PDB file of C-alpha atoms in Angstrom:
ATOM      1  CA  ILE A  21      28.719  43.089 162.912  1.00 94.00           C
ATOM      2  CA  ILE A  22      27.852  46.268 164.757  1.00 94.00           C
ATOM      3  CA  CYS A  23      27.623  46.290 168.555  1.00 92.00           C
ATOM      4  CA  ILE A  24      26.378  49.173 170.693  1.00 91.00           C
ATOM      5  CA  SER A  25      29.144  48.893 173.308  1.00 93.00           C
ATOM      6  CA  GLU A  26      32.439  47.158 174.069  1.00 93.00           C
ATOM      7  CA  ASN A  27      30.522  45.178 176.673  1.00 93.00           C
ATOM      8  CA  THR A  28      28.070  43.909 174.047  1.00 93.00           C
ATOM      9  CA  LYS A  29      31.019  43.060 171.789  1.00 94.00           C
ATOM     10  CA  LYS A  30      32.571  41.052 174.632  1.00 94.00           C
ATOM     11  CA  ASP A  31      29.270  39.199 175.147  1.00 94.00           C
ATOM     12  CA  LEU A  32      29.013  38.411 171.429  1.00 93.00           C
ATOM     13  CA  ILE A  33      32.525  36.961 171.423  1.00 95.00           C
ATOM     14  CA  ASN A  34      31.986  34.994 174.657  1.00 95.00           C
ATOM     15  CA  PHE A  35      28.523  33.588 173.951  1.00 95.00           C
ATOM     16  CA  TYR A  36      28.690  33.075 170.185  1.00 95.00           C
ATOM     17  CA  ASN A  37      32.431  32.717 169.553  1.00 94.00           C
ATOM     18  CA  VAL A  38      32.357  35.403 166.858  1.00 93.00           C
ATOM     19  CA  ASN A  39      35.718  36.522 165.485  1.00 96.00           C
ATOM     20  CA  GLU A  40      36.629  39.860 167.093  1.00 94.00           C
ATOM     21  CA  ASN A  41      37.823  41.248 163.725  1.00 95.00           C
ATOM     22  CA  LYS A  42      34.273  41.002 162.356  1.00 95.00           C
ATOM     23  CA  ILE A  43      32.861  43.325 165.054  1.00 95.00           C
ATOM     24  CA  SER A  44      32.741  47.114 165.198  1.00 94.00           C
ATOM     25  CA  VAL A  45      31.458  49.175 168.113  1.00 93.00           C
ATOM     26  CA  ILE A  46      29.251  52.146 167.262  1.00 91.00           C
ATOM     27  CA  TYR A  47      27.746  53.887 170.280  1.00 88.00           C
ATOM     28  CA  LEU A  48      24.134  54.995 170.449  1.00 85.00           C
ATOM     29  CA  GLY A  49      23.170  58.650 170.638  1.00 78.00           C
ATOM     30  CA  CYS A  50      20.125  60.689 171.448  1.00 72.00           C
ATOM     31  CA  SER A  51      18.381  63.347 169.426  1.00 66.00           C
ATOM     32  CA  LYS A  52      18.726  67.076 169.914  1.00 64.00           C
ATOM     33  CA  ILE A  53      16.279  68.464 172.438  1.00 57.00           C
ATOM     34  CA  LYS A  54      13.912  70.954 170.829  1.00 55.00           C
ATOM     35  CA  SER A  55      11.681  71.795 173.774  1.00 55.00           C
ATOM     36  CA  ILE A  56      10.562  70.504 177.129  1.00 58.00           C
ATOM     37  CA  GLN A  57       6.888  69.955 177.797  1.00 63.00           C
ATOM     38  CA  GLU A  58       5.884  70.813 181.358  1.00 68.00           C
ATOM     39  CA  ILE A  59       3.979  68.292 183.410  1.00 76.00           C
ATOM     40  CA  ASN A  60       1.332  69.724 185.697  1.00 78.00           C
ATOM     41  CA  ASP A  61       1.342  67.252 188.588  1.00 84.00           C
ATOM     42  CA  LYS A  62       1.317  68.192 192.295  1.00 86.00           C
ATOM     43  CA  PHE A  63       3.295  65.032 193.123  1.00 88.00           C
ATOM     44  CA  LEU A  64       6.271  66.599 191.306  1.00 90.00           C
ATOM     45  CA  ASN A  65       6.308  69.606 193.655  1.00 90.00           C
ATOM     46  CA  LYS A  66       8.400  67.586 196.104  1.00 94.00           C
ATOM     47  CA  PRO A  67      11.991  66.647 195.095  1.00 97.00           C
ATOM     48  CA  PHE A  68      12.093  63.263 193.403  1.00 98.00           C
ATOM     49  CA  ILE A  69      14.285  60.381 192.289  1.00 98.00           C
ATOM     50  CA  LEU A  70      13.650  59.424 188.663  1.00 98.00           C
ATOM     51  CA  TYR A  71      13.505  55.819 187.457  1.00 98.00           C
ATOM     52  CA  VAL A  72      12.925  55.186 183.728  1.00 98.00           C
ATOM     53  CA  GLY A  73      11.675  52.114 181.878  1.00 96.00           C
ATOM     54  CA  ASP A  74      10.622  48.569 182.521  1.00 96.00           C
ATOM     55  CA  ARG A  75      10.587  47.412 186.148  1.00 97.00           C
ATOM     56  CA  ASN A  76      11.052  43.674 185.631  1.00 93.00           C
ATOM     57  CA  ASN A  77      13.879  41.190 185.987  1.00 91.00           C
ATOM     58  CA  TYR A  78      17.368  42.560 185.287  1.00 95.00           C
ATOM     59  CA  LYS A  79      16.226  46.168 185.787  1.00 97.00           C
ATOM     60  CA  ASN A  80      16.474  45.492 189.560  1.00 98.00           C
ATOM     61  CA  PHE A  81      13.546  47.730 190.486  1.00 98.00           C
ATOM     62  CA  ASN A  82      12.682  45.701 193.586  1.00 98.00           C
ATOM     63  CA  ASN A  83      16.130  46.290 195.106  1.00 98.00           C
ATOM     64  CA  LEU A  84      15.735  50.004 194.434  1.00 98.00           C
ATOM     65  CA  ILE A  85      12.443  49.946 196.354  1.00 98.00           C
ATOM     66  CA  LEU A  86      13.956  47.932 199.202  1.00 98.00           C
ATOM     67  CA  ALA A  87      16.905  50.335 199.490  1.00 98.00           C
ATOM     68  CA  TYR A  88      14.615  53.372 199.408  1.00 98.00           C
ATOM     69  CA  SER A  89      12.216  51.935 201.990  1.00 98.00           C
ATOM     70  CA  LYS A  90      15.152  51.114 204.282  1.00 98.00           C
ATOM     71  CA  SER A  91      16.317  54.768 204.385  1.00 98.00           C
ATOM     72  CA  GLN A  92      14.295  57.154 206.523  1.00 97.00           C
ATOM     73  CA  LYS A  93      16.329  60.054 205.115  1.00 97.00           C
ATOM     74  CA  LEU A  94      15.365  59.207 201.524  1.00 97.00           C
ATOM     75  CA  LYS A  95      11.706  58.639 202.394  1.00 97.00           C
ATOM     76  CA  ASN A  96      11.520  61.958 204.252  1.00 97.00           C
ATOM     77  CA  SER A  97      13.173  64.041 201.558  1.00 97.00           C
ATOM     78  CA  LEU A  98      12.428  62.449 198.163  1.00 98.00           C
ATOM     79  CA  ASN A  99       9.586  60.818 196.273  1.00 98.00           C
ATOM     80  CA  ILE A 100      10.159  58.368 193.419  1.00 98.00           C
ATOM     81  CA  VAL A 101       8.805  58.967 189.928  1.00 98.00           C
ATOM     82  CA  CYS A 102       8.803  56.034 187.518  1.00 98.00           C
ATOM     83  CA  PHE A 103       8.466  56.921 183.861  1.00 97.00           C
ATOM     84  CA  GLY A 104       7.334  54.309 181.346  1.00 96.00           C
ATOM     85  CA  GLY A 105       7.092  50.583 181.856  1.00 96.00           C
ATOM     86  CA  GLY A 106       3.316  50.602 182.141  1.00 96.00           C
ATOM     87  CA  MET A 107       1.131  51.189 185.148  1.00 96.00           C
ATOM     88  CA  PHE A 108       1.939  49.371 188.380  1.00 97.00           C
ATOM     89  CA  SER A 109       0.744  45.771 188.433  1.00 97.00           C
ATOM     90  CA  VAL A 110      -1.294  44.347 191.311  1.00 97.00           C
ATOM     91  CA  ASN A 111       1.864  42.623 192.586  1.00 97.00           C
ATOM     92  CA  GLU A 112       3.888  45.844 192.377  1.00 97.00           C
ATOM     93  CA  ILE A 113       1.198  47.786 194.255  1.00 98.00           C
ATOM     94  CA  GLN A 114       1.193  45.157 196.996  1.00 98.00           C
ATOM     95  CA  PHE A 115       5.025  45.224 197.143  1.00 98.00           C
ATOM     96  CA  LEU A 116       4.996  49.022 197.504  1.00 98.00           C
ATOM     97  CA  LYS A 117       2.305  48.852 200.197  1.00 98.00           C
ATOM     98  CA  ASN A 118       4.180  46.099 202.062  1.00 98.00           C
ATOM     99  CA  ASN A 119       7.252  48.352 202.104  1.00 98.00           C
ATOM    100  CA  LYS A 120       5.128  51.302 203.277  1.00 97.00           C
ATOM    101  CA  ILE A 121       6.008  53.600 200.379  1.00 97.00           C
ATOM    102  CA  PHE A 122       2.930  53.430 198.141  1.00 97.00           C
ATOM    103  CA  ASP A 123       2.204  57.112 198.829  1.00 96.00           C
ATOM    104  CA  LYS A 124       5.831  58.067 197.987  1.00 97.00           C
ATOM    105  CA  ILE A 125       5.928  56.696 194.443  1.00 98.00           C
ATOM    106  CA  LYS A 126       4.113  57.408 191.208  1.00 97.00           C
ATOM    107  CA  VAL A 127       4.272  56.025 187.691  1.00 96.00           C
ATOM    108  CA  LEU A 128       3.871  58.355 184.712  1.00 95.00           C
ATOM    109  CA  GLN A 129       3.550  57.570 181.023  1.00 94.00           C
ATOM    110  CA  GLY A 130       4.202  60.061 178.281  1.00 91.00           C
ATOM    111  CA  ASN A 131       6.326  61.264 175.412  1.00 90.00           C
ATOM    112  CA  ASP A 132       9.977  62.294 175.055  1.00 90.00           C
ATOM    113  CA  PHE A 133       9.205  65.917 175.941  1.00 90.00           C
ATOM    114  CA  GLU A 134       7.647  64.875 179.240  1.00 92.00           C
ATOM    115  CA  LEU A 135      10.564  62.537 179.954  1.00 94.00           C
ATOM    116  CA  ASN A 136      12.988  65.391 179.289  1.00 93.00           C
ATOM    117  CA  TYR A 137      11.046  67.535 181.754  1.00 93.00           C
ATOM    118  CA  LEU A 138      11.466  64.833 184.392  1.00 96.00           C
ATOM    119  CA  TYR A 139      15.211  64.484 183.717  1.00 96.00           C
ATOM    120  CA  LYS A 140      15.569  68.251 183.987  1.00 95.00           C
ATOM    121  CA  HIS A 141      13.668  68.451 187.312  1.00 96.00           C
ATOM    122  CA  ALA A 142      14.750  65.264 189.087  1.00 98.00           C
ATOM    123  CA  VAL A 143      17.144  65.468 192.004  1.00 98.00           C
ATOM    124  CA  VAL A 144      18.795  62.338 190.582  1.00 98.00           C
ATOM    125  CA  TYR A 145      18.216  59.671 187.957  1.00 98.00           C
ATOM    126  CA  VAL A 146      18.886  56.151 189.225  1.00 98.00           C
ATOM    127  CA  CYS A 147      19.730  53.137 187.050  1.00 98.00           C
ATOM    128  CA  PRO A 148      19.837  50.053 189.309  1.00 98.00           C
ATOM    129  CA  SER A 149      20.082  47.480 186.476  1.00 97.00           C
ATOM    130  CA  LEU A 150      21.903  44.215 186.911  1.00 97.00           C
ATOM    131  CA  TYR A 151      22.894  44.360 183.229  1.00 94.00           C
ATOM    132  CA  GLU A 152      22.629  46.777 180.311  1.00 93.00           C
ATOM    133  CA  GLY A 153      23.964  46.326 176.809  1.00 90.00           C
ATOM    134  CA  PHE A 154      24.335  50.092 176.531  1.00 90.00           C
ATOM    135  CA  GLY A 155      22.278  52.180 178.970  1.00 90.00           C
ATOM    136  CA  LEU A 156      20.663  54.789 176.737  1.00 93.00           C
ATOM    137  CA  THR A 157      18.781  56.342 179.663  1.00 95.00           C
ATOM    138  CA  ILE A 158      22.118  57.325 181.208  1.00 95.00           C
ATOM    139  CA  LEU A 159      23.007  59.166 178.010  1.00 93.00           C
ATOM    140  CA  GLU A 160      19.583  60.866 177.996  1.00 94.00           C
ATOM    141  CA  ALA A 161      20.010  61.969 181.625  1.00 96.00           C
ATOM    142  CA  MET A 162      23.502  63.325 180.860  1.00 94.00           C
ATOM    143  CA  LYS A 163      22.113  65.325 177.951  1.00 93.00           C
ATOM    144  CA  MET A 164      19.541  66.908 180.279  1.00 94.00           C
ATOM    145  CA  GLU A 165      22.241  67.586 182.919  1.00 95.00           C
ATOM    146  CA  CYS A 166      20.503  65.367 185.452  1.00 97.00           C
ATOM    147  CA  PRO A 167      22.712  63.958 188.232  1.00 98.00           C
ATOM    148  CA  ILE A 168      23.019  60.169 187.903  1.00 98.00           C
ATOM    149  CA  VAL A 169      23.665  57.211 190.165  1.00 98.00           C
ATOM    150  CA  SER A 170      23.980  53.813 188.554  1.00 98.00           C
ATOM    151  CA  SER A 171      24.816  50.217 189.203  1.00 98.00           C
ATOM    152  CA  ASN A 172      28.332  49.188 188.292  1.00 97.00           C
ATOM    153  CA  CYS A 173      27.181  46.407 185.935  1.00 93.00           C
ATOM    154  CA  GLY A 174      27.321  45.674 182.219  1.00 86.00           C
ATOM    155  CA  SER A 175      28.187  48.598 179.990  1.00 91.00           C
ATOM    156  CA  LEU A 176      27.024  51.286 182.430  1.00 95.00           C
ATOM    157  CA  ILE A 177      30.534  52.253 183.540  1.00 94.00           C
ATOM    158  CA  GLU A 178      31.605  52.260 179.889  1.00 92.00           C
ATOM    159  CA  VAL A 179      28.824  54.735 179.046  1.00 91.00           C
ATOM    160  CA  GLY A 180      28.946  56.855 182.200  1.00 93.00           C
ATOM    161  CA  LYS A 181      32.727  56.824 182.683  1.00 92.00           C
ATOM    162  CA  ASP A 182      33.690  59.041 185.636  1.00 93.00           C
ATOM    163  CA  ILE A 183      30.749  61.423 185.187  1.00 91.00           C
ATOM    164  CA  ILE A 184      28.385  59.502 187.464  1.00 94.00           C
ATOM    165  CA  ASP A 185      28.473  57.706 190.820  1.00 96.00           C
ATOM    166  CA  TYR A 186      28.206  53.908 190.919  1.00 98.00           C
ATOM    167  CA  PHE A 187      26.907  51.355 193.412  1.00 98.00           C
ATOM    168  CA  ASN A 188      26.709  47.589 193.772  1.00 98.00           C
ATOM    169  CA  PRO A 189      23.110  46.753 192.731  1.00 98.00           C
ATOM    170  CA  ASN A 190      23.021  43.736 195.055  1.00 97.00           C
ATOM    171  CA  ASP A 191      24.064  45.713 198.155  1.00 98.00           C
ATOM    172  CA  LEU A 192      21.150  47.767 199.538  1.00 98.00           C
ATOM    173  CA  ASP A 193      23.395  49.823 201.829  1.00 98.00           C
ATOM    174  CA  ASP A 194      25.682  50.707 198.907  1.00 98.00           C
ATOM    175  CA  MET A 195      22.632  51.597 196.831  1.00 97.00           C
ATOM    176  CA  ILE A 196      21.321  53.898 199.575  1.00 96.00           C
TER     177      ILE A 196
END
């Protein structure tokens, strides 16, 4: 059985009682970057925090928004760009408006070249997840030499080691 991280291996053993000797860990990788496609968007002229992927459940997006909206320093100096995960839902739009940051955040969809552009130009990539089996976006951000802050959950410390800074995803002040 192949697992993508030691953390996933541990989960497999704990939840399914699989014999440890039957499991091998083979880490994920990302492809070589051939080029970076530029995105022509005035919103990106201001420094931004990058968030990538789905915004539901264990991804902890709402706590990221609450932490951001609580910090005047962050709101004054950085926008947030979300890449992927679909357009904002009606509930998400209302949540952003309720926290008075709707004009500070934008969602973009696109291809890998556009994502690489965002990694390359972001002030920081943030991964606030409550759990990740691997955390491929951290590896992608590393490859593009993007500074990273991440929650200290799941396999994220295993992937990021001492290269990135970690926070408690349930503590808004620590996240800030």
